[in-house]
mmCIF file of C-alpha atoms in Angstrom:
data_model
loop_
_atom_site.group_PDB
_atom_site.id
_atom_site.type_symbol
_atom_site.label_atom_id
_atom_site.label_comp_id
_atom_site.label_asym_id
_atom_site.label_seq_id
_atom_site.Cartn_x
_atom_site.Cartn_y
_atom_site.Cartn_z
ATOM 1 C CA SER Y 1 20.889 3.782 -23.721
ATOM 2 C CA ILE Y 2 17.255 3.838 -22.598
ATOM 3 C CA SER Y 3 16.449 7.166 -24.247
ATOM 4 C CA GLU Y 4 17.963 5.940 -27.534
ATOM 5 C CA GLU Y 5 15.806 2.803 -27.313
ATOM 6 C CA LYS Y 6 12.685 4.915 -26.635
ATOM 7 C CA ARG Y 7 13.525 7.163 -29.589
ATOM 8 C CA LYS Y 8 13.870 4.160 -31.921
ATOM 9 C CA ASN Y 9 10.543 2.739 -30.720
ATOM 10 C CA ARG Y 10 8.779 6.094 -31.134
ATOM 11 C CA ILE Y 11 10.087 6.461 -34.700
ATOM 12 C CA ALA Y 12 9.165 2.851 -35.532
ATOM 13 C CA ARG Y 13 5.594 3.344 -34.210
ATOM 14 C CA GLU Y 14 5.289 6.637 -36.098
ATOM 15 C CA THR Y 15 6.486 4.887 -39.251
ATOM 16 C CA MET Y 16 3.913 2.096 -38.807
ATOM 17 C CA GLU Y 17 1.071 4.523 -38.087
ATOM 18 C CA ILE Y 18 1.845 7.318 -40.557
ATOM 19 C CA TYR Y 19 4.533 6.693 -43.171
ATOM 20 C CA ALA Y 20 3.792 3.061 -44.125
ATOM 21 C CA PRO Y 21 0.040 3.753 -44.620
ATOM 22 C CA LEU Y 22 0.944 6.902 -46.566
ATOM 23 C CA ALA Y 23 3.238 4.904 -48.873
ATOM 24 C CA ASP Y 24 0.392 2.389 -49.299
ATOM 25 C CA ARG Y 25 -2.073 5.150 -50.207
ATOM 26 C CA MET Y 26 0.357 6.436 -52.810
ATOM 27 C CA GLY Y 27 0.668 2.977 -54.374
ATOM 28 C CA MET Y 28 4.266 2.566 -53.207
ATOM 29 C CA ASN Y 29 3.849 -0.969 -51.899
ATOM 30 C CA HIS Y 30 7.543 -1.846 -52.050
ATOM 31 C CA ILE Y 31 8.406 1.104 -49.807
ATOM 32 C CA ARG Y 32 5.480 0.336 -47.469
ATOM 33 C CA ASP Y 33 6.706 -3.264 -47.089
ATOM 34 C CA GLU Y 34 10.236 -2.109 -46.329
ATOM 35 C CA LEU Y 35 9.099 0.501 -43.782
ATOM 36 C CA GLU Y 36 6.834 -2.012 -42.037
ATOM 37 C CA ASP Y 37 9.504 -4.688 -41.889
ATOM 38 C CA ILE Y 38 12.200 -2.372 -40.492
ATOM 39 C CA SER Y 39 9.742 -1.080 -37.878
ATOM 40 C CA PHE Y 40 8.609 -4.625 -37.044
ATOM 41 C CA LYS Y 41 12.269 -5.558 -36.431
ATOM 42 C CA ILE Y 42 12.488 -2.765 -33.820
ATOM 43 C CA LEU Y 43 9.025 -3.062 -32.245
ATOM 44 C CA ASN Y 44 8.790 -6.842 -32.007
ATOM 45 C CA PRO Y 45 12.133 -8.523 -32.761
ATOM 46 C CA GLU Y 46 11.126 -11.831 -31.139
ATOM 47 C CA ALA Y 47 8.020 -12.217 -33.302
ATOM 48 C CA ARG Y 48 9.918 -11.237 -36.450
ATOM 49 C CA ASN Y 49 12.725 -13.709 -35.718
ATOM 50 C CA LEU Y 50 10.167 -16.447 -35.128
ATOM 51 C CA VAL Y 51 8.518 -15.810 -38.528
ATOM 52 C CA VAL Y 52 11.879 -15.554 -40.328
ATOM 53 C CA GLU Y 53 13.135 -18.799 -38.726
ATOM 54 C CA ARG Y 54 9.958 -20.662 -39.698
ATOM 55 C CA LEU Y 55 10.169 -19.319 -43.256
ATOM 56 C CA ASN Y 56 13.789 -20.455 -43.537
ATOM 57 C CA ILE Y 57 12.871 -24.007 -42.490
ATOM 58 C CA ASN Y 58 10.497 -24.415 -45.437
ATOM 59 C CA LYS Y 59 12.456 -22.276 -47.888
ATOM 60 C CA GLU Y 60 13.799 -25.029 -50.158
ATOM 61 C CA ASN Y 61 10.407 -26.717 -50.386
ATOM 62 C CA ARG Y 62 8.741 -23.371 -51.168
ATOM 63 C CA ASP Y 63 11.363 -22.561 -53.810
ATOM 64 C CA ASN Y 64 10.641 -25.859 -55.590
ATOM 65 C CA THR Y 65 6.875 -25.320 -55.343
ATOM 66 C CA PHE Y 66 7.394 -21.792 -56.620
ATOM 67 C CA LYS Y 67 9.297 -22.974 -59.715
ATOM 68 C CA LYS Y 68 6.751 -25.691 -60.455
ATOM 69 C CA ILE Y 69 3.782 -23.294 -60.201
ATOM 70 C CA SER Y 70 5.592 -20.736 -62.403
ATOM 71 C CA ARG Y 71 6.209 -23.406 -65.058
ATOM 72 C CA ASP Y 72 2.583 -24.591 -64.941
ATOM 73 C CA PHE Y 73 1.251 -21.022 -65.164
ATOM 74 C CA ASN Y 74 3.613 -20.292 -68.057
ATOM 75 C CA ASN Y 75 2.604 -23.443 -69.944
ATOM 76 C CA VAL Y 76 -1.126 -22.755 -69.609
ATOM 77 C CA LEU Y 77 -0.686 -19.174 -70.847
ATOM 78 C CA GLU Y 78 1.569 -20.251 -73.751
ATOM 79 C CA VAL Y 79 -1.048 -22.761 -74.949
ATOM 80 C CA LYS Y 80 -3.543 -19.866 -75.150
ATOM 81 C CA SER Y 81 -0.928 -17.637 -76.865
ATOM 82 C CA VAL Y 82 -0.902 -15.118 -74.018
ATOM 83 C CA ASN Y 83 2.197 -12.953 -73.770
ATOM 84 C CA ALA Y 84 2.771 -12.511 -70.024
ATOM 85 C CA LYS Y 85 5.535 -11.898 -67.544
ATOM 86 C CA ILE Y 86 5.142 -13.931 -64.355
ATOM 87 C CA VAL Y 87 6.702 -12.545 -61.201
ATOM 88 C CA GLY Y 88 6.584 -14.528 -57.991
ATOM 89 C CA ARG Y 89 6.933 -12.988 -54.583
ATOM 90 C CA GLU Y 90 6.922 -14.020 -50.972
ATOM 91 C CA LYS Y 91 5.147 -12.015 -48.308
ATOM 92 C CA THR Y 92 7.285 -9.993 -45.896
ATOM 93 C CA PRO Y 93 7.726 -11.178 -42.299
ATOM 94 C CA PHE Y 94 5.517 -8.307 -41.073
ATOM 95 C CA SER Y 95 2.658 -8.988 -43.506
ATOM 96 C CA ILE Y 96 2.771 -12.668 -42.510
ATOM 97 C CA TRP Y 97 2.705 -11.732 -38.816
ATOM 98 C CA ARG Y 98 -0.173 -9.277 -39.339
ATOM 99 C CA LYS Y 99 -2.188 -11.931 -41.156
ATOM 100 C CA MET Y 100 -1.454 -14.510 -38.435
ATOM 101 C CA GLN Y 101 -2.736 -12.018 -35.846
ATOM 102 C CA SER Y 102 -5.843 -10.905 -37.737
ATOM 103 C CA LYS Y 103 -6.901 -14.427 -38.720
ATOM 104 C CA ARG Y 104 -5.639 -15.985 -35.479
ATOM 105 C CA VAL Y 105 -3.809 -18.789 -37.283
ATOM 106 C CA SER Y 106 -0.345 -20.333 -37.146
ATOM 107 C CA LEU Y 107 2.235 -19.875 -39.881
ATOM 108 C CA GLU Y 108 1.495 -23.406 -41.125
ATOM 109 C CA GLN Y 109 -2.187 -22.526 -41.553
ATOM 110 C CA LEU Y 110 -1.440 -19.442 -43.633
ATOM 111 C CA THR Y 111 -2.326 -20.033 -47.227
ATOM 112 C CA ASP Y 112 -0.831 -17.256 -49.263
ATOM 113 C CA ILE Y 113 2.815 -16.870 -48.385
ATOM 114 C CA ILE Y 114 3.493 -17.328 -52.110
ATOM 115 C CA GLY Y 115 1.928 -14.885 -54.528
ATOM 116 C CA PHE Y 116 2.232 -14.341 -58.253
ATOM 117 C CA ARG Y 117 1.923 -11.247 -60.365
ATOM 118 C CA ILE Y 118 0.928 -11.856 -63.969
ATOM 119 C CA ILE Y 119 1.821 -8.810 -66.058
ATOM 120 C CA VAL Y 120 0.218 -8.507 -69.497
ATOM 121 C CA ASP Y 121 -0.038 -5.954 -72.308
ATOM 122 C CA ASP Y 122 -3.624 -4.698 -71.961
ATOM 123 C CA VAL Y 123 -6.773 -4.791 -69.827
ATOM 124 C CA GLU Y 124 -8.566 -7.210 -72.147
ATOM 125 C CA THR Y 125 -5.756 -9.729 -71.627
ATOM 126 C CA CYS Y 126 -6.070 -9.320 -67.831
ATOM 127 C CA TYR Y 127 -9.608 -10.694 -68.014
ATOM 128 C CA LYS Y 128 -8.551 -13.395 -70.490
ATOM 129 C CA VAL Y 129 -5.832 -14.568 -68.051
ATOM 130 C CA LEU Y 130 -8.340 -14.564 -65.188
ATOM 131 C CA GLY Y 131 -10.609 -16.828 -67.254
ATOM 132 C CA ILE Y 132 -7.718 -19.146 -68.102
ATOM 133 C CA PHE Y 133 -6.711 -19.524 -64.454
ATOM 134 C CA HIS Y 134 -10.279 -20.051 -63.276
ATOM 135 C CA GLU Y 135 -10.758 -22.631 -66.040
ATOM 136 C CA ASN Y 136 -7.693 -24.597 -64.959
ATOM 137 C CA TRP Y 137 -7.707 -24.350 -61.161
ATOM 138 C CA SER Y 138 -10.400 -24.203 -58.488
ATOM 139 C CA THR Y 139 -10.979 -20.727 -57.127
ATOM 140 C CA ILE Y 140 -11.021 -19.943 -53.442
ATOM 141 C CA PRO Y 141 -14.370 -18.328 -52.591
ATOM 142 C CA GLY Y 142 -14.248 -14.772 -51.295
ATOM 143 C CA ARG Y 143 -10.731 -14.154 -52.601
ATOM 144 C CA PHE Y 144 -11.636 -12.392 -55.862
ATOM 145 C CA LYS Y 145 -11.330 -8.610 -56.193
ATOM 146 C CA ASP Y 146 -11.553 -6.614 -59.406
ATOM 147 C CA PHE Y 147 -9.660 -3.378 -58.877
ATOM 148 C CA ILE Y 148 -9.605 -2.713 -62.630
ATOM 149 C CA SER Y 149 -13.336 -2.089 -62.900
ATOM 150 C CA THR Y 150 -13.339 -0.519 -59.412
ATOM 151 C CA PRO Y 151 -9.886 0.993 -58.716
ATOM 152 C CA LYS Y 152 -8.666 1.570 -55.172
ATOM 153 C CA ILE Y 153 -8.659 5.106 -53.800
ATOM 154 C CA ASN Y 154 -4.992 5.507 -54.869
ATOM 155 C CA ASN Y 155 -5.990 4.464 -58.428
ATOM 156 C CA TYR Y 156 -4.448 1.000 -57.992
ATOM 157 C CA LYS Y 157 -5.746 -1.287 -60.743
ATOM 158 C CA SER Y 158 -5.322 -5.044 -60.708
ATOM 159 C CA ILE Y 159 -7.364 -8.232 -60.511
ATOM 160 C CA HIS Y 160 -6.767 -10.342 -57.408
ATOM 161 C CA THR Y 161 -7.790 -13.961 -57.174
ATOM 162 C CA ALA Y 162 -6.685 -17.070 -55.340
ATOM 163 C CA VAL Y 163 -6.756 -20.647 -56.587
ATOM 164 C CA ILE Y 164 -5.897 -24.128 -55.444
ATOM 165 C CA GLY Y 165 -2.721 -24.339 -57.509
ATOM 166 C CA PRO Y 166 -1.048 -27.075 -59.541
ATOM 167 C CA SER Y 167 0.501 -28.653 -56.413
ATOM 168 C CA LYS Y 168 -2.769 -28.389 -54.445
ATOM 169 C CA GLU Y 169 -1.594 -25.384 -52.457
ATOM 170 C CA ARG Y 170 -3.396 -22.074 -52.171
ATOM 171 C CA VAL Y 171 -1.876 -19.420 -54.409
ATOM 172 C CA GLU Y 172 -2.617 -15.700 -54.521
ATOM 173 C CA ILE Y 173 -2.576 -14.175 -58.016
ATOM 174 C CA GLN Y 174 -2.557 -10.533 -59.116
ATOM 175 C CA ILE Y 175 -3.201 -9.840 -62.793
ATOM 176 C CA ARG Y 176 -2.343 -6.411 -64.200
ATOM 177 C CA THR Y 177 -0.841 -4.476 -67.096
ATOM 178 C CA HIS Y 178 2.653 -2.964 -67.150
#
């Protein structure tokens, strides 16, 4: 019914405006992503379907790229005797859509659909890993943020950088401790 549809939209907007940002502030990124994506599905199903369809088209290619980058990152860290866990992730449909809107670019022009989290034992190793990556791959200017020396308001601590990766694609990297 129409009133049920209005109620769903109101709750989805409220979630986007209040609960997702609140989860973000509390450092609960996984929950924020989920809340945003569910709300996006209700508020703009056409846009979400478009993003999901486009992602599915390139999925196999991205999966192969993903594995290759992971192997290359692992090899470089092993050579330097760095104990690290590498976790890859793909942006959510909503975060991709938001970035397309804010940067006014197409999905094909987006550069950081793939991101990696490098998890190490201590802060010193975070900076060592940053040096190793910057030594091996070209950095992307303006994409470096040190939230370890200057934590976010919610006490989030991590180093963010982006490089032109092993397969010449742009890769977002977050380096942090457990």
